CSV table of C-alpha atoms in Angstrom, one decimal:
chain,number,residue,atom,x,y,z
A,1,MET,CA,81.4,-16.3,-11.2
A,2,ILE,CA,83.5,-13.5,-12.7
A,3,GLY,CA,85.1,-10.9,-10.4
A,4,THR,CA,83.6,-7.5,-9.7
A,5,SER,CA,86.2,-5.6,-11.8
A,6,ALA,CA,85.7,-7.8,-14.8
A,7,ARG,CA,81.9,-7.6,-14.5
A,8,LEU,CA,82.1,-3.7,-14.4
A,9,LEU,CA,84.2,-3.7,-17.6
A,10,ARG,CA,81.7,-6.0,-19.2
A,11,LEU,CA,78.8,-3.7,-18.1
A,12,LEU,CA,80.6,-0.7,-19.6
A,13,SER,CA,81.2,-2.5,-22.8
A,14,LEU,CA,77.5,-3.4,-23.1
A,15,LEU,CA,76.4,0.2,-22.3
A,16,ALA,CA,78.8,1.5,-25.1
A,17,ALA,CA,77.4,-0.9,-27.7
A,18,ARG,CA,73.8,0.4,-27.7
A,19,PRO,CA,72.0,3.6,-27.0
A,20,SER,CA,69.9,2.1,-24.2
A,21,TRP,CA,69.4,-1.1,-22.2
A,22,THR,CA,66.8,-2.2,-19.8
A,23,CYS,CA,67.9,-3.7,-16.4
A,24,GLY,CA,66.5,-7.1,-17.5
A,25,GLU,CA,68.4,-7.1,-20.7
A,26,LEU,CA,71.7,-6.3,-19.0
A,27,ALA,CA,71.0,-8.9,-16.4
A,28,GLY,CA,70.3,-11.5,-19.1
A,29,ARG,CA,73.5,-10.7,-21.1
A,30,MET,CA,75.7,-10.7,-17.9
A,31,GLU,CA,73.9,-13.7,-16.4
A,32,VAL,CA,73.4,-12.0,-13.1
A,33,THR,CA,70.3,-10.7,-11.1
A,34,ASP,CA,68.6,-7.4,-11.6
A,35,ARG,CA,69.8,-6.4,-8.2
A,36,THR,CA,73.4,-7.0,-9.2
A,37,VAL,CA,73.0,-4.8,-12.2
A,38,ARG,CA,71.6,-1.9,-10.1
A,39,ARG,CA,74.4,-2.3,-7.6
A,40,ASP,CA,77.1,-2.3,-10.4
A,41,ILE,CA,75.5,0.8,-12.0
A,42,ALA,CA,75.7,2.5,-8.7
A,43,LYS,CA,79.4,1.5,-8.4
A,44,LEU,CA,80.2,2.9,-11.9
A,45,ARG,CA,78.5,6.2,-11.0
A,46,GLU,CA,80.7,6.4,-7.8
A,47,LEU,CA,83.7,5.9,-10.1
A,48,GLY,CA,82.6,8.9,-12.2
A,49,TYR,CA,80.9,7.3,-15.1
A,50,GLY,CA,77.8,9.4,-16.2
A,51,ILE,CA,75.2,6.7,-16.5
A,52,GLU,CA,71.6,8.0,-17.0
A,53,SER,CA,68.4,6.1,-16.4
A,54,ASP,CA,64.7,6.5,-17.2
A,55,PRO,CA,62.2,5.7,-14.4
A,56,GLY,CA,59.4,3.1,-14.7
A,57,PRO,CA,59.2,-0.6,-15.7
A,58,PHE,CA,60.1,0.2,-19.3
A,59,GLY,CA,63.0,2.6,-18.5
A,60,GLY,CA,66.6,1.9,-19.3
A,61,TYR,CA,70.2,2.7,-18.7
A,62,ARG,CA,72.5,4.6,-21.0
A,63,LEU,CA,75.9,6.4,-21.0
A,64,GLY,CA,75.5,10.1,-20.8
A,65,GLN,CA,76.6,12.3,-23.8
A,66,GLY,CA,80.3,13.1,-23.6
A,67,THR,CA,80.9,11.1,-20.5
A,68,ARG,CA,82.1,7.8,-22.0
A,69,ALA,CA,85.6,7.0,-20.8
A,70,LEU,CA,87.9,4.0,-21.1
A,71,PRO,CA,89.6,2.3,-18.2
A,72,LEU,CA,92.9,3.4,-19.7
A,73,ILE,CA,94.7,6.7,-18.9
A,74,LEU,CA,96.1,8.5,-21.9
A,75,ASP,CA,97.1,12.1,-22.1
A,76,GLU,CA,95.9,14.3,-25.0
A,77,GLU,CA,98.9,13.7,-27.2
A,78,GLU,CA,98.9,9.9,-26.6
A,79,SER,CA,95.2,9.7,-27.4
A,80,LEU,CA,95.7,11.5,-30.7
A,81,ALA,CA,98.7,9.3,-31.5
A,82,VAL,CA,96.8,6.1,-30.8
A,83,ALA,CA,93.8,7.3,-32.8
A,84,VAL,CA,95.9,8.2,-35.9
A,85,ALA,CA,97.7,4.8,-35.8
A,86,LEU,CA,94.5,2.9,-35.5
A,87,ARG,CA,93.0,4.8,-38.3
A,88,GLU,CA,95.9,4.0,-40.6
A,89,ALA,CA,95.7,0.4,-39.6
A,90,ALA,CA,92.0,0.2,-40.3
A,91,LEU,CA,92.4,1.8,-43.8
A,92,SER,CA,95.5,-0.1,-44.9
A,93,GLY,CA,94.9,-3.5,-43.3
A,94,ILE,CA,98.6,-3.5,-42.3
A,95,LEU,CA,97.8,-5.5,-39.1
A,96,GLY,CA,96.0,-8.1,-41.0
A,97,SER,CA,92.7,-7.4,-39.2
A,98,ASP,CA,91.3,-4.0,-40.2
A,99,GLN,CA,88.0,-4.9,-38.5
A,100,ALA,CA,89.8,-5.2,-35.1
A,101,ALA,CA,91.6,-1.9,-35.7
A,102,LEU,CA,88.3,-0.2,-36.7
A,103,SER,CA,86.6,-1.6,-33.6
A,104,ALA,CA,89.4,-0.3,-31.4
A,105,LEU,CA,89.3,3.1,-33.0
A,106,LEU,CA,85.5,3.3,-32.5
A,107,LYS,CA,85.9,2.5,-28.8
A,108,LEU,CA,88.7,5.0,-28.4
A,109,GLN,CA,86.8,7.8,-30.1
A,110,GLN,CA,83.8,7.2,-27.9
A,111,GLY,CA,85.9,7.7,-24.8
A,112,LEU,CA,87.8,10.8,-25.9
A,113,PRO,CA,87.1,14.0,-24.1
A,114,ARG,CA,85.4,16.7,-26.2
A,115,ARG,CA,88.4,18.9,-26.7
A,116,ILE,CA,90.5,15.9,-28.0
A,117,ALA,CA,87.7,14.7,-30.2
A,118,ASP,CA,87.5,18.2,-31.7
A,119,ARG,CA,91.3,18.1,-32.4
A,120,LEU,CA,91.0,14.7,-34.1
A,121,SER,CA,88.2,16.1,-36.3
A,122,ALA,CA,90.4,19.0,-37.2
A,123,MET,CA,93.2,16.6,-38.2
A,124,ASP,CA,90.7,14.7,-40.4
A,125,ALA,CA,90.2,17.8,-42.4
A,126,ALA,CA,93.9,18.3,-42.9
A,127,PHE,CA,94.7,14.7,-43.9
A,128,VAL,CA,94.9,13.6,-47.5
A,129,HIS,CA,94.5,10.0,-48.4
A,130,THR,CA,96.2,8.9,-51.6
A,131,SER,CA,94.2,6.3,-53.4
A,132,ARG,CA,95.0,3.7,-56.1
A,133,SER,CA,93.7,4.5,-59.6
A,134,ASP,CA,90.9,2.0,-59.1
A,135,GLU,CA,90.1,3.0,-55.5
A,136,ARG,CA,87.6,5.6,-54.6
A,137,HIS,CA,88.3,7.6,-51.4
A,138,ILE,CA,86.2,7.1,-48.3
A,139,ALA,CA,86.4,9.5,-45.5
A,140,PRO,CA,87.6,7.9,-42.2
A,141,GLY,CA,84.7,9.7,-40.4
A,142,MET,CA,82.1,8.0,-42.6
A,143,LEU,CA,83.7,4.6,-42.1
A,144,LEU,CA,83.7,5.1,-38.4
A,145,GLU,CA,80.0,6.3,-38.5
A,146,LEU,CA,79.0,3.1,-40.4
A,147,ALA,CA,80.8,1.0,-37.9
A,148,THR,CA,79.0,2.7,-35.0
A,149,LEU,CA,75.7,2.0,-36.6
A,150,CYS,CA,76.6,-1.7,-37.0
A,151,ARG,CA,77.6,-2.0,-33.4
A,152,ARG,CA,74.4,-0.3,-32.2
A,153,SER,CA,72.1,-2.2,-34.7
A,154,GLU,CA,70.4,1.2,-35.2
A,155,ARG,CA,68.0,1.6,-38.1
A,156,THR,CA,69.3,4.3,-40.5
A,157,ARG,CA,68.2,6.4,-43.4
A,158,LEU,CA,70.9,5.8,-46.0
A,159,SER,CA,71.7,8.2,-48.8
A,160,TYR,CA,73.5,6.3,-51.5
A,161,ARG,CA,74.8,6.8,-55.1
A,162,THR,CA,74.5,3.8,-57.4
A,163,LEU,CA,77.1,2.7,-60.0
A,164,GLY,CA,75.3,4.8,-62.6
A,165,GLY,CA,75.3,7.9,-60.5
A,166,LYS,CA,71.7,7.8,-59.4
A,167,ALA,CA,71.0,9.2,-55.9
A,168,THR,CA,68.8,7.0,-53.7
A,169,VAL,CA,67.5,7.2,-50.1
A,170,ARG,CA,66.4,4.1,-48.2
A,171,ASP,CA,65.9,2.9,-44.7
A,172,VAL,CA,68.3,0.1,-43.7
A,173,ASP,CA,69.2,-2.1,-40.7
A,174,PRO,CA,73.0,-2.0,-40.5
A,175,TYR,CA,74.8,-5.3,-39.8
A,176,ARG,CA,78.5,-5.4,-40.8
A,177,LEU,CA,81.4,-3.8,-42.7
A,178,VAL,CA,83.4,-6.0,-45.0
A,179,ARG,CA,86.7,-5.1,-46.5
A,180,THR,CA,87.8,-6.9,-49.7
A,181,GLY,CA,90.7,-5.9,-51.9
A,182,HIS,CA,90.9,-2.1,-51.6
A,183,ARG,CA,87.2,-1.5,-50.9
A,184,TRP,CA,84.8,-1.5,-47.9
A,185,TYR,CA,81.3,-2.9,-48.3
A,186,PHE,CA,78.4,-2.0,-46.0
A,187,VAL,CA,76.1,-5.0,-45.3
A,188,ALA,CA,72.5,-4.0,-44.3
A,189,ARG,CA,68.9,-5.1,-44.6
A,190,ASP,CA,66.7,-3.0,-46.9
A,191,VAL,CA,63.7,-2.3,-44.7
A,192,THR,CA,61.2,-1.7,-47.5
A,193,LYS,CA,62.2,-4.7,-49.7
A,194,GLY,CA,63.0,-7.0,-46.7
A,195,GLU,CA,66.2,-8.1,-48.5
A,196,TRP,CA,69.9,-8.2,-47.4
A,197,ARG,CA,72.0,-5.9,-49.5
A,198,THR,CA,75.6,-4.8,-49.9
A,199,PHE,CA,76.6,-1.2,-50.5
A,200,ARG,CA,79.9,0.2,-51.5
A,201,ALA,CA,80.9,2.3,-48.5
A,202,ASP,CA,82.6,4.9,-50.7
A,203,ARG,CA,79.2,5.6,-52.4
A,204,VAL,CA,77.4,6.3,-49.1
A,205,THR,CA,76.9,10.1,-49.1
A,206,GLN,CA,75.0,10.5,-45.8
A,207,VAL,CA,73.6,8.5,-42.9
A,208,GLN,CA,70.8,9.6,-40.6
A,209,PRO,CA,70.3,7.4,-37.5
A,210,THR,CA,66.7,7.0,-36.5
A,211,GLY,CA,67.3,6.0,-32.9
A,212,GLN,CA,65.4,2.8,-33.3
A,213,VAL,CA,67.4,-0.3,-32.2
A,214,VAL,CA,66.5,-3.4,-34.2
A,215,ASP,CA,66.9,-7.0,-33.5
A,216,ILE,CA,68.9,-8.7,-36.3
A,217,ALA,CA,67.4,-12.1,-36.7
A,218,ASP,CA,68.9,-14.8,-38.9
A,219,PRO,CA,71.6,-12.6,-40.4
A,220,PRO,CA,73.6,-13.8,-43.5
A,221,ASP,CA,77.3,-14.5,-43.8
A,222,PRO,CA,78.4,-11.0,-44.6
A,223,ALA,CA,81.6,-12.0,-46.4
A,224,LEU,CA,79.7,-14.6,-48.5
A,225,LEU,CA,77.1,-12.0,-49.4
A,226,VAL,CA,79.7,-9.6,-50.6
A,227,ALA,CA,81.5,-12.3,-52.6
A,228,ARG,CA,78.3,-13.3,-54.3
A,229,GLY,CA,77.6,-9.7,-55.2
A,230,LEU,CA,81.0,-9.3,-56.7
A,231,THR,CA,80.8,-12.4,-58.8
A,232,LYS,CA,77.2,-12.1,-60.0
A,233,GLY,CA,76.2,-8.5,-59.6
A,234,VAL,CA,79.2,-6.7,-61.1
A,235,TYR,CA,80.4,-8.8,-64.0
A,236,PRO,CA,78.4,-9.6,-67.2
A,237,HIS,CA,79.8,-13.1,-67.5
A,238,THR,CA,79.7,-15.9,-64.9
A,239,MET,CA,81.3,-19.3,-65.2
A,240,THR,CA,80.9,-22.5,-63.1
A,241,ILE,CA,84.0,-24.7,-62.8
A,242,ARG,CA,84.8,-27.9,-60.9
A,243,VAL,CA,88.2,-28.3,-59.3
A,244,PRO,CA,89.5,-31.6,-57.9
A,245,LEU,CA,90.3,-30.1,-54.5
A,246,PRO,CA,88.5,-30.1,-51.1
A,247,MET,CA,86.7,-27.0,-50.0
A,248,ASP,CA,89.5,-25.6,-47.8
A,249,ARG,CA,92.2,-25.9,-50.6
A,250,ALA,CA,89.8,-24.5,-53.2
A,251,LEU,CA,89.3,-21.4,-51.1
A,252,GLN,CA,93.1,-21.0,-51.1
A,253,LEU,CA,93.2,-21.4,-54.8
A,254,VAL,CA,90.3,-19.1,-55.6
A,255,PRO,CA,89.7,-16.6,-52.7
A,256,PRO,CA,86.1,-16.0,-51.6
A,257,THR,CA,86.4,-12.4,-52.9
A,258,ILE,CA,86.8,-13.9,-56.4
A,259,GLY,CA,84.2,-16.7,-56.4
A,260,THR,CA,81.6,-18.5,-54.5
A,261,HIS,CA,82.2,-22.1,-53.4
A,262,ARG,CA,80.2,-25.2,-52.6
A,263,PRO,CA,81.5,-28.7,-51.9
A,264,ASP,CA,81.0,-31.5,-54.5
A,265,GLY,CA,81.8,-34.4,-52.3
A,266,PRO,CA,84.9,-34.6,-50.0
A,267,ASP,CA,87.5,-34.1,-52.7
A,268,ALA,CA,86.0,-31.6,-55.2
A,269,THR,CA,84.5,-28.1,-55.2
A,270,ILE,CA,82.2,-26.2,-57.5
A,271,VAL,CA,83.2,-22.6,-57.9
A,272,GLU,CA,81.3,-19.7,-59.6
A,273,ILE,CA,83.5,-16.8,-60.9
A,274,GLY,CA,82.5,-13.6,-62.6
A,275,GLY,CA,84.4,-11.8,-65.3
A,276,SER,CA,84.1,-9.1,-68.0
A,277,THR,CA,84.5,-11.5,-71.0
A,278,ALA,CA,84.7,-15.2,-71.8
A,279,ASP,CA,88.4,-14.7,-72.9
A,280,SER,CA,89.4,-13.0,-69.6
A,281,LEU,CA,87.8,-15.9,-67.7
A,282,ALA,CA,89.8,-18.3,-69.8
A,283,ARG,CA,93.0,-16.5,-69.0
A,284,TYR,CA,92.2,-16.6,-65.3
A,285,LEU,CA,91.7,-20.4,-65.5
A,286,LEU,CA,95.0,-20.9,-67.2
A,287,GLY,CA,96.7,-19.0,-64.3
A,288,LEU,CA,95.3,-21.4,-61.7
A,289,GLY,CA,97.6,-24.2,-62.8
A,290,VAL,CA,95.4,-27.1,-61.7
A,291,PRO,CA,93.3,-29.6,-63.7
A,292,LEU,CA,89.7,-28.4,-63.8
A,293,GLN,CA,86.4,-28.8,-65.7
A,294,VAL,CA,84.4,-25.9,-67.1
A,295,LEU,CA,80.8,-26.8,-66.4
A,296,SER,CA,79.3,-23.7,-68.0
A,297,PRO,CA,79.0,-21.7,-70.1
A,298,ASP,CA,80.2,-23.1,-73.4
A,299,ASP,CA,81.8,-19.9,-74.7
A,300,VAL,CA,84.3,-19.9,-71.7
A,301,ARG,CA,85.0,-23.6,-72.4
A,302,GLN,CA,85.7,-22.8,-76.1
A,303,ALA,CA,87.9,-19.8,-75.2
A,304,LEU,CA,89.9,-22.0,-72.8
A,305,LEU,CA,90.4,-24.6,-75.5
A,306,ARG,CA,91.4,-22.0,-78.0
A,307,ARG,CA,94.0,-20.4,-75.7
A,308,THR,CA,95.4,-23.8,-74.7
A,309,ARG,CA,95.8,-24.7,-78.4
A,310,GLU,CA,97.6,-21.4,-79.2
A,311,LEU,CA,100.0,-22.0,-76.3
A,312,TYR,CA,100.7,-25.6,-77.5
A,313,GLU,CA,101.2,-24.6,-81.1
A,314,GLY,CA,103.3,-21.6,-80.1
A,315,ASN,CA,105.7,-23.8,-78.3
A,316,GLY,CA,106.5,-26.2,-81.1
A,317,GLY,CA,103.6,-28.6,-80.7
A,318,GLY,CA,101.3,-29.9,-83.4
A,319,GLN,CA,97.6,-30.3,-83.2
A,320,PRO,CA,96.7,-31.1,-79.5
């Protein structure tokens, strides 16, 4: 049995995660009775939390607009300083866990008083983010909005610009944000097609929440979905190789952002990798520095043999 204080914090966390909860849903998540939930709600109201409720058997509880607060006392300047630091950590990955920094930033911004939130928005307009030459800029506000939708599991009308520049609008069920390299990817289910898709977050132009909370059943591995999209959907060439390493070591050799992996017995792994040309894939294989077998296609195998022969002959060797 958890203590009352810990239970109240847990209740606050649940209320902040979704637009609305029924008493039964809260009781089920917290493993307590409906009576305990109602008593805890009353206690939170006594402490100054604006918790609203709808009457009737299908009514629910929700945090009132602008009344969310954290059980942490920060003055105005401290709140701004923490928000800016978390934003930098989320965008740069300097802490090694940009998802954790983004989640903390989301919770902090939900708890900021209106005047401080307005100051933070004004600072957003003044900030300039310098990007790498191959990195498109994404506004921190959009990143935070996508994270909010994922936390709430709220169906959303997504305005998106494809690689070719075509503007599209579709209804999606948000699930996760995935950062790989210098880019963020938004993982969501396309409602019309009934398929899981990955979207480059920097190509999202607008989101319109519908207010409909959806139940995400049988979700995919978001990191694996992004990796497959990168290896198969972006590059015109895909090769399949076999490396004599167990799965954990193969993942260290070829990161999941580069290829998709499946075990081939306890001591070998099959890896699929995408590239722009057969020759570029052959150069990548030479850099791995391990014995390997190219299973397909043949043009990558021939390119690897040709480059190996050139290296051998260029260093004083005869015919290999």
